[in-house]
Tab-separated table of C-alpha atoms and ligand atoms in Angstrom:
chain	number	residue	atom	x	y	z
A	1	MET	CA	10.560	-44.440	5.650
A	2	SER	CA	8.273	-42.045	7.537
A	3	LYS	CA	11.349	-40.925	9.414
A	4	GLN	CA	13.156	-40.043	6.321
A	5	GLY	CA	10.032	-38.512	4.844
A	6	GLU	CA	10.073	-36.031	7.851
A	7	GLY	CA	13.758	-35.129	7.365
A	8	LYS	CA	13.344	-34.632	3.867
A	9	ILE	CA	10.236	-32.411	4.263
A	10	ASP	CA	12.232	-30.212	6.999
A	11	ARG	CA	14.898	-29.630	4.565
A	12	LEU	CA	12.833	-28.645	1.630
A	13	ARG	CA	10.750	-26.055	4.116
A	14	LYS	CA	13.911	-24.677	5.227
A	15	ASN	CA	15.236	-24.357	1.523
A	16	ILE	CA	11.989	-22.735	0.318
A	17	ARG	CA	11.980	-20.493	3.316
A	18	GLN	CA	15.599	-19.515	2.152
A	19	HIS	CA	14.540	-18.835	-1.579
A	20	ASP	CA	11.230	-16.809	-0.289
A	21	ILE	CA	13.433	-14.448	1.601
A	22	LEU	CA	15.723	-14.044	-1.293
A	23	TYR	CA	13.035	-13.349	-3.709
A	24	TYR	CA	10.411	-11.466	-1.691
A	25	VAL	CA	12.381	-9.979	0.923
A	26	LYS	CA	15.792	-9.268	-0.803
A	27	ASP	CA	14.521	-9.068	-4.263
A	28	SER	CA	17.455	-10.946	-5.279
A	29	PRO	CA	16.630	-14.666	-6.085
A	30	THR	CA	19.278	-17.244	-7.097
A	31	ILE	CA	16.909	-19.798	-8.630
A	32	SER	CA	14.422	-19.537	-11.600
A	33	ASP	CA	10.762	-19.419	-10.873
A	34	ARG	CA	10.512	-22.828	-12.608
A	35	GLU	CA	13.120	-24.366	-10.007
A	36	TYR	CA	11.174	-22.787	-7.342
A	37	ASP	CA	8.030	-24.279	-8.437
A	38	LEU	CA	9.776	-27.727	-8.665
A	39	LEU	CA	10.875	-27.513	-5.029
A	40	MET	CA	7.112	-26.346	-4.157
A	41	ARG	CA	5.749	-29.332	-5.829
A	42	GLU	CA	8.149	-31.639	-4.306
A	43	LEU	CA	7.016	-30.527	-1.085
A	44	GLN	CA	3.452	-30.969	-1.808
A	45	ASP	CA	4.035	-34.481	-3.149
A	46	LEU	CA	5.824	-35.481	-0.008
A	47	GLU	CA	3.204	-33.657	2.233
A	48	GLY	CA	0.530	-35.722	0.354
A	49	LYS	CA	2.385	-38.930	1.112
A	50	PHE	CA	2.899	-37.865	5.022
A	51	PRO	CA	-0.131	-35.664	5.778
A	52	GLU	CA	0.901	-36.447	9.464
A	53	PHE	CA	3.806	-33.775	8.775
A	54	ILE	CA	1.627	-30.881	7.465
A	55	CYS	CA	1.625	-28.074	9.650
A	56	LYS	CA	0.279	-24.479	9.578
A	57	GLU	CA	3.824	-22.987	9.141
A	58	SER	CA	4.433	-24.972	5.872
A	59	PRO	CA	5.074	-22.786	2.906
A	60	THR	CA	2.495	-24.963	1.056
A	61	GLN	CA	-0.141	-23.807	3.589
A	62	ARG	CA	0.158	-20.128	3.112
A	63	VAL	CA	-3.458	-19.992	1.596
A	64	GLY	CA	-5.686	-21.533	4.164
A	65	GLY	CA	-8.703	-21.846	1.802
A	66	LYS	CA	-11.359	-21.283	4.443
A	67	VAL	CA	-13.831	-18.651	3.998
A	68	SER	CA	-14.546	-16.819	7.504
A	69	GLU	CA	-17.724	-15.128	8.344
A	70	LYS	CA	-16.498	-12.390	10.157
A	71	PHE	CA	-13.041	-11.117	11.762
A	72	ASN	CA	-12.565	-11.690	15.381
A	73	THR	CA	-11.213	-8.905	17.814
A	74	VAL	CA	-7.890	-8.880	18.945
A	75	ARG	CA	-6.355	-6.923	21.858
A	76	HIS	CA	-2.845	-5.623	21.151
A	77	SER	CA	-0.266	-6.413	23.586
A	78	THR	CA	0.775	-2.656	23.878
A	79	PRO	CA	-1.490	0.037	21.977
A	80	MET	CA	-0.895	0.724	18.295
A	81	LEU	CA	-0.607	4.544	18.561
A	82	SER	CA	-0.903	6.725	15.441
A	83	LEU	CA	1.463	9.382	14.936
A	84	ASP	CA	1.052	13.041	15.176
A	85	ASN	CA	1.110	14.816	11.716
A	86	THR	CA	2.932	18.008	10.794
A	87	TYR	CA	2.940	19.655	7.437
A	88	SER	CA	5.745	22.208	7.700
A	89	VAL	CA	9.417	22.611	8.820
A	90	ASP	CA	8.214	24.928	11.554
A	91	GLU	CA	5.977	22.354	12.891
A	92	LEU	CA	8.847	19.832	12.778
A	93	LYS	CA	11.347	22.379	14.664
A	94	GLU	CA	8.616	22.644	17.337
A	95	PHE	CA	8.628	18.845	17.810
A	96	HIS	CA	12.201	18.987	18.138
A	97	ALA	CA	11.816	21.738	20.698
A	98	ARG	CA	9.501	19.493	22.610
A	99	VAL	CA	11.792	16.630	22.666
A	100	LEU	CA	14.453	18.526	24.094
A	101	LYS	CA	12.472	19.934	26.667
A	102	GLY	CA	10.877	16.629	27.531
A	103	LEU	CA	14.477	15.363	27.943
A	104	GLY	CA	14.876	17.804	30.783
A	105	ASN	CA	18.389	19.037	31.027
A	106	PHE	CA	19.762	16.933	28.437
A	107	PRO	CA	23.364	18.285	28.102
A	108	SER	CA	23.577	18.145	24.127
A	109	LYS	CA	21.196	19.595	21.558
A	110	ASP	CA	22.368	16.638	19.458
A	111	ILE	CA	19.596	14.182	19.543
A	112	GLU	CA	20.009	11.476	17.190
A	113	TYR	CA	16.797	10.927	14.898
A	114	PHE	CA	16.190	7.947	12.826
A	115	VAL	CA	14.388	9.050	9.661
A	116	GLU	CA	12.287	6.785	7.441
A	117	LEU	CA	9.750	6.894	4.671
A	118	LYS	CA	5.862	6.814	5.796
A	119	PHE	CA	4.295	4.368	3.529
A	120	ASP	CA	0.475	5.052	2.689
A	121	GLY	CA	-0.597	1.770	3.536
A	122	LEU	CA	-2.378	-0.236	6.499
A	123	ALA	CA	-0.843	-0.567	9.798
A	124	VAL	CA	-0.524	-4.262	11.086
A	125	ALA	CA	0.569	-6.235	14.195
A	126	LEU	CA	2.271	-9.635	13.739
A	127	THR	CA	2.668	-11.933	16.634
A	128	TYR	CA	5.287	-14.735	16.657
A	129	GLU	CA	5.544	-17.175	19.313
A	130	LYS	CA	8.480	-19.809	19.485
A	131	GLY	CA	9.589	-18.680	15.961
A	132	VAL	CA	6.192	-19.293	14.544
A	133	PHE	CA	3.481	-16.377	12.974
A	134	VAL	CA	0.595	-17.084	15.153
A	135	GLN	CA	-1.627	-13.971	14.822
A	136	GLY	CA	-1.736	-10.853	12.517
A	137	ALA	CA	-4.122	-7.885	13.177
A	138	THR	CA	-5.125	-4.500	11.993
A	139	ARG	CA	-4.513	-1.462	14.016
A	140	GLY	CA	-8.245	-0.795	14.576
A	141	ASN	CA	-8.871	1.617	17.186
A	142	GLY	CA	-5.122	1.296	18.453
A	143	LYS	CA	-6.249	-0.830	21.332
A	144	GLU	CA	-8.250	-3.514	19.601
A	145	GLY	CA	-7.912	-4.351	16.064
A	146	GLU	CA	-9.267	-7.245	13.829
A	147	ASP	CA	-7.608	-10.784	13.343
A	148	ILE	CA	-6.591	-10.954	9.705
A	149	THR	CA	-4.046	-13.695	10.234
A	150	ALA	CA	-5.335	-15.840	7.176
A	151	ASN	CA	-5.034	-13.044	4.994
A	152	LEU	CA	-1.758	-11.950	6.140
A	153	ARG	CA	-0.321	-15.119	5.843
A	154	THR	CA	-0.878	-15.100	2.126
A	155	ILE	CA	1.599	-12.244	1.913
A	156	LYS	CA	4.974	-13.903	0.776
A	157	SER	CA	6.875	-11.377	2.347
A	158	ILE	CA	5.751	-12.014	5.582
A	159	PRO	CA	7.820	-15.037	6.992
A	160	LEU	CA	5.701	-17.758	8.610
A	161	THR	CA	8.672	-18.853	10.763
A	162	ILE	CA	11.477	-16.679	12.081
A	163	PRO	CA	14.865	-18.012	13.665
A	164	MET	CA	13.851	-16.533	17.208
A	165	ASP	CA	15.833	-19.103	18.964
A	166	LYS	CA	18.955	-17.466	17.618
A	167	GLU	CA	17.898	-14.370	19.175
A	168	LYS	CA	16.956	-16.003	22.259
A	169	ILE	CA	13.093	-14.566	22.111
A	170	ASN	CA	10.170	-16.547	22.650
A	171	PHE	CA	7.559	-13.973	21.733
A	172	LEU	CA	7.675	-11.007	19.539
A	173	GLU	CA	5.168	-8.544	18.071
A	174	VAL	CA	6.317	-6.978	15.088
A	175	ARG	CA	4.658	-3.660	13.411
A	176	GLY	CA	4.463	-2.920	9.707
A	177	GLU	CA	2.716	-1.200	7.142
A	178	VAL	CA	0.821	-3.405	4.187
A	179	PHE	CA	0.590	-1.958	0.863
A	180	MET	CA	-0.120	-2.629	-2.689
A	181	PRO	CA	2.707	-1.904	-5.137
A	182	ARG	CA	1.726	0.517	-7.823
A	183	GLU	CA	2.097	-1.906	-10.640
A	184	SER	CA	-0.234	-4.323	-8.839
A	185	PHE	CA	-2.689	-1.728	-8.054
A	186	ARG	CA	-2.962	-0.447	-11.780
A	187	GLU	CA	-3.412	-4.262	-13.010
A	188	LEU	CA	-5.996	-4.877	-10.327
A	189	ASN	CA	-7.899	-1.760	-11.565
A	190	LYS	CA	-7.615	-2.512	-15.187
A	191	ILE	CA	-9.274	-6.093	-14.453
A	192	ARG	CA	-11.974	-4.495	-12.341
A	193	GLU	CA	-12.758	-2.162	-14.845
A	194	GLU	CA	-12.783	-4.731	-17.658
A	195	ASP	CA	-15.265	-6.925	-15.346
A	196	ASN	CA	-17.353	-3.853	-15.071
A	197	GLU	CA	-16.482	-3.732	-10.953
A	198	VAL	CA	-15.888	-0.427	-9.281
A	199	SER	CA	-12.383	0.450	-9.402
A	200	PHE	CA	-10.323	1.304	-6.462
A	201	ALA	CA	-9.522	5.263	-5.692
A	202	ASN	CA	-5.947	4.620	-4.705
A	203	PRO	CA	-3.594	1.565	-3.841
A	204	ARG	CA	-4.221	2.243	-0.214
A	205	ASN	CA	-7.964	1.707	-0.424
A	206	ALA	CA	-7.014	-1.396	-2.785
A	207	ALA	CA	-4.736	-2.634	0.036
A	208	ALA	CA	-7.453	-1.995	2.871
A	209	GLY	CA	-10.082	-3.638	0.782
A	210	SER	CA	-7.746	-6.715	0.128
A	211	LEU	CA	-6.979	-7.328	3.644
A	212	ARG	CA	-10.488	-7.323	4.882
A	213	LEU	CA	-11.715	-9.900	2.502
A	214	LEU	CA	-13.337	-12.975	4.045
A	215	ASP	CA	-11.810	-15.054	1.537
A	216	PRO	CA	-8.077	-15.656	2.057
A	217	ALA	CA	-7.781	-17.125	-1.535
A	218	ILE	CA	-8.751	-13.708	-3.051
A	219	THR	CA	-6.562	-11.843	-0.849
A	220	ALA	CA	-3.883	-14.159	-1.993
A	221	SER	CA	-4.332	-12.967	-5.765
A	222	ARG	CA	-3.839	-9.405	-4.957
A	223	ARG	CA	-0.398	-9.287	-4.556
A	224	LEU	CA	-0.010	-7.293	-1.406
A	225	ASP	CA	3.465	-6.473	0.179
A	226	ILE	CA	4.802	-5.407	3.527
A	227	PHE	CA	7.442	-3.267	5.132
A	228	VAL	CA	8.100	-3.923	8.596
A	229	TYR	CA	9.270	-1.331	10.909
A	230	GLY	CA	9.317	-1.853	14.813
A	231	LEU	CA	8.388	-3.886	17.742
A	232	SER	CA	5.452	-3.551	20.178
A	233	ALA	CA	8.327	-3.729	22.848
A	234	GLU	CA	12.062	-4.896	22.707
A	235	PRO	CA	12.388	-8.357	23.987
A	236	VAL	CA	16.111	-8.091	24.336
A	237	PRO	CA	18.292	-5.450	25.810
A	238	ILE	CA	18.295	-2.939	22.498
A	239	LYS	CA	19.695	0.512	22.741
A	240	THR	CA	18.429	2.156	19.511
A	241	HIS	CA	15.640	1.942	17.062
A	242	SER	CA	18.515	1.379	14.445
A	243	GLU	CA	19.673	-1.884	16.442
A	244	THR	CA	15.732	-2.986	16.508
A	245	GLN	CA	15.570	-2.478	12.493
A	246	ASN	CA	18.730	-4.639	12.426
A	247	MET	CA	17.488	-7.475	14.565
A	248	LEU	CA	14.164	-7.301	12.420
A	249	GLN	CA	16.417	-7.830	8.991
A	250	ARG	CA	18.181	-10.741	10.853
A	251	LEU	CA	15.105	-12.583	11.665
A	252	GLY	CA	14.140	-12.131	7.917
A	253	PHE	CA	11.836	-9.578	7.766
A	254	LYS	CA	11.287	-6.837	5.019
A	255	LEU	CA	12.436	-3.401	5.924
A	256	ASN	CA	12.562	-0.462	3.585
A	257	MET	CA	16.231	0.364	3.188
A	258	ASN	CA	15.550	4.084	2.691
A	259	HIS	CA	16.207	5.276	6.069
A	260	TYR	CA	18.810	7.459	7.644
A	261	ILE	CA	20.358	8.136	11.139
A	262	CYS	CA	20.800	11.722	11.667
A	263	GLY	CA	23.363	12.757	14.143
A	264	CYS	CA	21.316	16.014	14.922
A	265	PHE	CA	17.924	17.675	13.889
A	266	GLU	CA	19.429	19.809	11.332
A	267	ASN	CA	20.650	16.737	9.213
A	268	VAL	CA	16.906	15.728	9.240
A	269	LEU	CA	15.740	18.644	7.104
A	270	PRO	CA	17.617	17.973	3.790
A	271	TYR	CA	15.799	14.340	3.652
A	272	VAL	CA	12.387	16.095	4.043
A	273	GLU	CA	13.272	18.119	0.643
A	274	LYS	CA	14.744	15.145	-0.943
A	275	TRP	CA	11.715	12.866	-0.681
A	276	ARG	CA	9.272	15.415	-1.367
A	277	THR	CA	9.904	14.716	-5.224
A	278	GLU	CA	11.821	11.480	-5.037
A	279	LYS	CA	8.854	9.737	-3.507
A	280	ASN	CA	7.263	9.818	-7.091
A	281	ASN	CA	9.702	7.447	-8.696
A	282	LEU	CA	9.033	4.773	-6.138
A	283	GLU	CA	7.212	1.462	-6.832
A	284	TYR	CA	4.861	2.142	-4.005
A	285	ASP	CA	3.099	5.235	-2.537
A	286	VAL	CA	4.841	7.416	0.214
A	287	ASP	CA	2.962	10.242	1.817
A	288	GLY	CA	5.567	11.345	4.123
A	289	LEU	CA	8.523	10.687	6.631
A	290	VAL	CA	8.650	9.414	9.907
A	291	ILE	CA	11.257	11.071	12.233
A	292	LYS	CA	11.988	9.172	15.594
A	293	VAL	CA	14.363	9.603	18.428
A	294	ASN	CA	16.729	6.765	17.863
A	295	SER	CA	17.498	6.255	21.317
A	296	LEU	CA	15.075	3.667	23.326
A	297	SER	CA	15.885	4.857	26.599
A	298	PHE	CA	15.182	8.732	25.409
A	299	GLN	CA	11.670	7.287	23.963
A	300	LYS	CA	10.904	5.642	27.258
A	301	LYS	CA	11.540	8.857	28.942
A	302	LEU	CA	9.658	10.695	26.590
A	303	GLY	CA	6.772	8.700	26.633
A	304	ALA	CA	3.115	9.135	24.900
A	305	THR	CA	0.204	11.236	25.116
A	306	THR	CA	-3.318	9.503	24.972
A	307	LYS	CA	-3.045	9.700	21.405
A	308	PHE	CA	0.571	9.784	20.048
A	309	PRO	CA	4.354	8.791	20.850
A	310	ARG	CA	6.278	12.059	21.925
A	311	TRP	CA	9.246	10.698	20.584
A	312	ALA	CA	8.079	10.310	16.928
A	313	VAL	CA	6.303	12.505	14.360
A	314	ALA	CA	4.996	12.126	10.698
A	315	TYR	CA	6.125	15.020	8.351
A	316	LYS	CA	3.248	14.607	5.741
A	317	TYR	CA	3.568	15.720	1.884
A	318	GLU	CA	0.336	17.350	0.675
A	319	ALA	CA	-0.961	16.525	-2.707
A	320	GLU	CA	0.638	18.381	-5.626
A	321	LYS	CA	-1.411	20.821	-7.228
A	322	ALA	CA	-0.947	22.504	-10.711
A	323	GLU	CA	-2.938	25.007	-12.440
A	324	THR	CA	-4.017	24.411	-16.130
A	325	LYS	CA	-6.593	25.004	-18.619
A	326	VAL	CA	-9.619	23.043	-19.710
A	327	GLU	CA	-9.077	22.924	-23.358
A	328	ASN	CA	-12.145	20.742	-24.075
A	329	ILE	CA	-14.567	18.244	-22.318
A	330	VAL	CA	-15.331	15.219	-24.445
A	331	CYS	CA	-17.081	11.796	-23.512
A	332	GLN	CA	-16.003	8.350	-23.753
A	333	VAL	CA	-18.199	5.335	-24.519
A	334	GLY	CA	-17.087	2.502	-22.398
A	335	ARG	CA	-17.493	-1.269	-23.211
A	336	THR	CA	-20.746	-1.502	-21.533
A	337	GLY	CA	-21.876	1.837	-22.917
A	338	ALA	CA	-21.228	3.993	-19.772
A	339	ILE	CA	-20.439	7.716	-20.984
A	340	THR	CA	-17.673	9.174	-19.105
A	341	PRO	CA	-16.910	12.901	-19.317
A	342	VAL	CA	-13.158	13.737	-19.702
A	343	ALA	CA	-11.257	16.961	-19.308
A	344	LEU	CA	-8.654	17.809	-21.869
A	345	LEU	CA	-6.021	19.834	-20.217
A	346	THR	CA	-3.223	22.067	-21.360
A	347	PRO	CA	-0.325	19.647	-20.353
A	348	VAL	CA	1.005	20.214	-16.982
A	349	PHE	CA	4.007	18.567	-15.153
A	350	ILE	CA	2.758	17.107	-11.596
A	351	SER	CA	3.896	14.644	-9.418
A	352	GLY	CA	6.167	13.017	-11.520
A	353	SER	CA	4.330	12.867	-14.677
A	354	THR	CA	2.774	15.090	-17.250
A	355	VAL	CA	-0.980	15.241	-17.078
A	356	SER	CA	-3.204	16.248	-19.968
A	357	ARG	CA	-6.345	14.519	-18.922
A	358	ALA	CA	-8.538	14.424	-16.004
A	359	THR	CA	-11.471	12.257	-15.427
A	360	LEU	CA	-14.911	14.077	-14.651
A	361	HIS	CA	-16.749	11.195	-13.428
A	362	ASN	CA	-20.248	12.175	-14.484
A	363	GLU	CA	-22.506	14.999	-15.089
A	364	ASP	CA	-23.272	15.629	-11.505
A	365	GLU	CA	-19.709	16.029	-10.706
A	366	ILE	CA	-19.280	18.698	-13.321
A	367	LYS	CA	-22.531	20.375	-12.240
A	368	ARG	CA	-21.313	20.639	-8.682
A	369	LYS	CA	-18.040	22.020	-9.773
A	370	ASP	CA	-19.342	23.923	-12.530
A	371	ILE	CA	-16.531	22.969	-14.987
A	372	ARG	CA	-16.760	24.632	-18.404
A	373	VAL	CA	-14.575	24.677	-21.353
A	374	GLY	CA	-12.023	27.187	-21.239
A	375	ASP	CA	-11.769	27.526	-17.492
A	376	ARG	CA	-8.417	27.877	-15.675
A	377	VAL	CA	-8.576	25.242	-13.112
A	378	VAL	CA	-6.673	23.601	-10.081
A	379	ILE	CA	-5.837	19.950	-10.471
A	380	GLU	CA	-4.380	17.700	-7.898
A	381	LYS	CA	-2.501	14.414	-8.044
A	382	SER	CA	-0.727	12.451	-5.308
A	383	GLY	CA	0.897	9.064	-6.085
A	384	GLU	CA	-1.283	6.537	-8.115
A	385	ILE	CA	-4.448	8.536	-7.450
A	386	ILE	CA	-6.052	9.573	-10.888
A	387	PRO	CA	-5.456	13.333	-11.508
A	388	LYS	CA	-8.790	15.201	-10.579
A	389	VAL	CA	-10.113	18.732	-11.032
A	390	VAL	CA	-10.216	20.426	-7.539
A	391	LYS	CA	-11.805	23.610	-8.549
A	392	VAL	CA	-12.315	26.233	-10.858
A	393	ILE	CA	-10.345	29.617	-10.514
A	394	LEU	CA	-12.969	32.196	-11.127
A	395	SER	CA	-11.980	35.429	-12.828
A	396	THR	CA	-14.071	38.623	-13.564
A	397	LYS	CA	-11.777	39.657	-16.334
A	398	VAL	CA	-12.474	36.438	-18.525
A	399	LYS	CA	-15.879	35.555	-20.022
A	400	ARG	CA	-16.657	32.296	-19.183
A	401	GLY	CA	-17.848	29.365	-21.961
A	402	ALA	CA	-21.200	27.872	-21.718
A	403	LEU	CA	-22.537	25.361	-19.270
A	404	PHE	CA	-21.386	22.077	-19.960
A	405	LYS	CA	-24.118	19.697	-20.938
A	406	MET	CA	-24.078	15.895	-21.570
A	407	PRO	CA	-24.857	14.892	-24.956
A	408	ALA	CA	-28.196	13.769	-26.134
A	409	GLN	CA	-26.763	11.181	-28.348
A	410	CYS	CA	-24.031	8.718	-28.250
A	411	PRO	CA	-21.002	10.769	-29.544
A	412	GLU	CA	-19.987	7.317	-31.300
A	413	CYS	CA	-23.166	5.878	-32.900
A	414	ARG	CA	-25.619	8.703	-32.396
A	415	GLY	CA	-27.734	6.310	-30.505
A	416	VAL	CA	-30.176	7.250	-27.646
A	417	LEU	CA	-28.709	7.735	-24.055
A	418	PHE	CA	-30.465	6.473	-21.215
A	419	ARG	CA	-29.438	7.361	-17.635
A	420	PRO	CA	-31.196	4.638	-15.170
A	421	GLU	CA	-32.969	5.932	-12.354
A	422	LYS	CA	-30.927	6.578	-9.058
A	423	GLU	CA	-27.867	6.229	-11.321
A	424	ALA	CA	-25.225	8.976	-11.933
A	425	ILE	CA	-24.090	7.322	-15.296
A	426	LEU	CA	-25.489	7.991	-18.693
A	427	ARG	CA	-25.430	5.054	-21.116
A	428	CYS	CA	-25.569	4.226	-24.688
A	429	VAL	CA	-28.004	1.448	-24.933
A	430	ASN	CA	-27.172	0.404	-28.672
A	431	TYR	CA	-25.521	-2.931	-28.374
A	432	GLY	CA	-24.309	-2.584	-31.928
A	433	CYS	CA	-22.650	0.712	-31.142
A	434	PRO	CA	-19.049	0.646	-32.661
A	435	ALA	CA	-17.295	2.354	-29.691
A	436	GLN	CA	-18.723	-0.513	-27.536
A	437	LEU	CA	-17.666	-3.200	-29.971
A	438	LYS	CA	-14.192	-1.957	-30.234
A	439	GLU	CA	-13.988	-1.872	-26.292
A	440	ARG	CA	-15.471	-5.415	-26.079
A	441	LEU	CA	-13.192	-6.486	-28.550
A	442	LEU	CA	-9.915	-5.179	-26.652
A	443	HIS	CA	-11.247	-6.584	-23.830
A	444	PHE	CA	-11.601	-9.963	-25.123
A	445	ALA	CA	-8.413	-9.699	-26.698
A	446	SER	CA	-6.571	-8.930	-23.319
A	447	ARG	CA	-8.326	-11.435	-21.638
A	448	ASN	CA	-7.158	-13.966	-24.113
A	449	ALA	CA	-3.600	-12.620	-24.258
A	450	MET	CA	-3.851	-13.428	-20.212
A	451	ASP	CA	-4.869	-16.716	-20.551
A	452	ILE	CA	-2.011	-17.429	-23.075
A	453	ASP	CA	0.405	-16.012	-20.606
A	454	HIS	CA	-1.034	-17.886	-17.832
A	455	LEU	CA	-0.490	-21.088	-19.905
A	456	ALA	CA	2.912	-20.290	-20.706
B	501	ZN	ZN1	-23.122	4.114	-28.937
């Protein structure tokens, strides 16, 4: 019976693993969530009956549940270098010139480049031994990172096992970028605001915070994702970076398919322009492109400085800025009575959407930047970051409005406002304040709706 059980457990795990790849990596599931849950439950039941067959790489064991006290230090098998950044086409051309020079008397100027998106997340290294995910680490200082294996295991697009035997490999260190999809970020912040917790400034911070939690169960709830893009070293004879990508794909890793092989440097430039605006339509934050020499022997020949590889460069897009006018500054009352000043702007199109409001955070922030009604201002927005007023455009020709002053009374209930010592936030302390009641009711309703969803 136990032999039969083992065989069945094995088949179920393989089956679930295949569906994980279809769902989380290829985004094309072939069974319903319900059917998937049934497979998972069957496996859990069998593992309950035969606990001797439970192993770490079983799909039931993604969330270890153990809360750790700190992260151990991990030494990377080869340093995780960061990339040199460029912000202009001229700097890109200089990079190409350095590559040509570095390759000595390379007969042709046509170097093949591999162009891929640069994700705004956290670089990690995933180590696999004999087909099993054994360790995951942050980049840290490049030489040493933190062991965040338990947290990385909860990301469903990271395979716990890979068919390494088919590629005749025993050891593999895969590198990739963990990120939080924009939708997950918006939902997480909504819940945090409702719970009166500080919201994350952007998806990158949210991903970083989630990866460094000591309780993997909370990380599991954060819906992180990964794009894998390379290896620490090629374990088998591979000639190009694009071949490496193909191998990673065969092994079941999640790769981003927005990448291009450019036969020469000139072909790289149109992609720089293409993604400057198209990045705004993605489901995740991209802050630039990575341009790599495709040939691995050329990469080897070019080598690295102490900080950066000489065969790759990042082209970074700067946050989009726009000029507009502050039509008015209003104060909003939150569920807990917090008063937040908001700038109402002449609508302006920036970074993929029309912006007509920008948070001014609090009184101190307005004072520091001296933002007044009627001012021309520069606002900035990139990715999911909430638009902010960068600065006021001062002009001697136009007479400015009065200094902005926070109201003395609650704009909704005329109640007394109170600013606790050492806090930047002004609060309405009237519990019966209609604005707060309304927010509390909305909060309650949305929470209830969520529970109903959860039950269904
Ligand atoms: Zn009030």
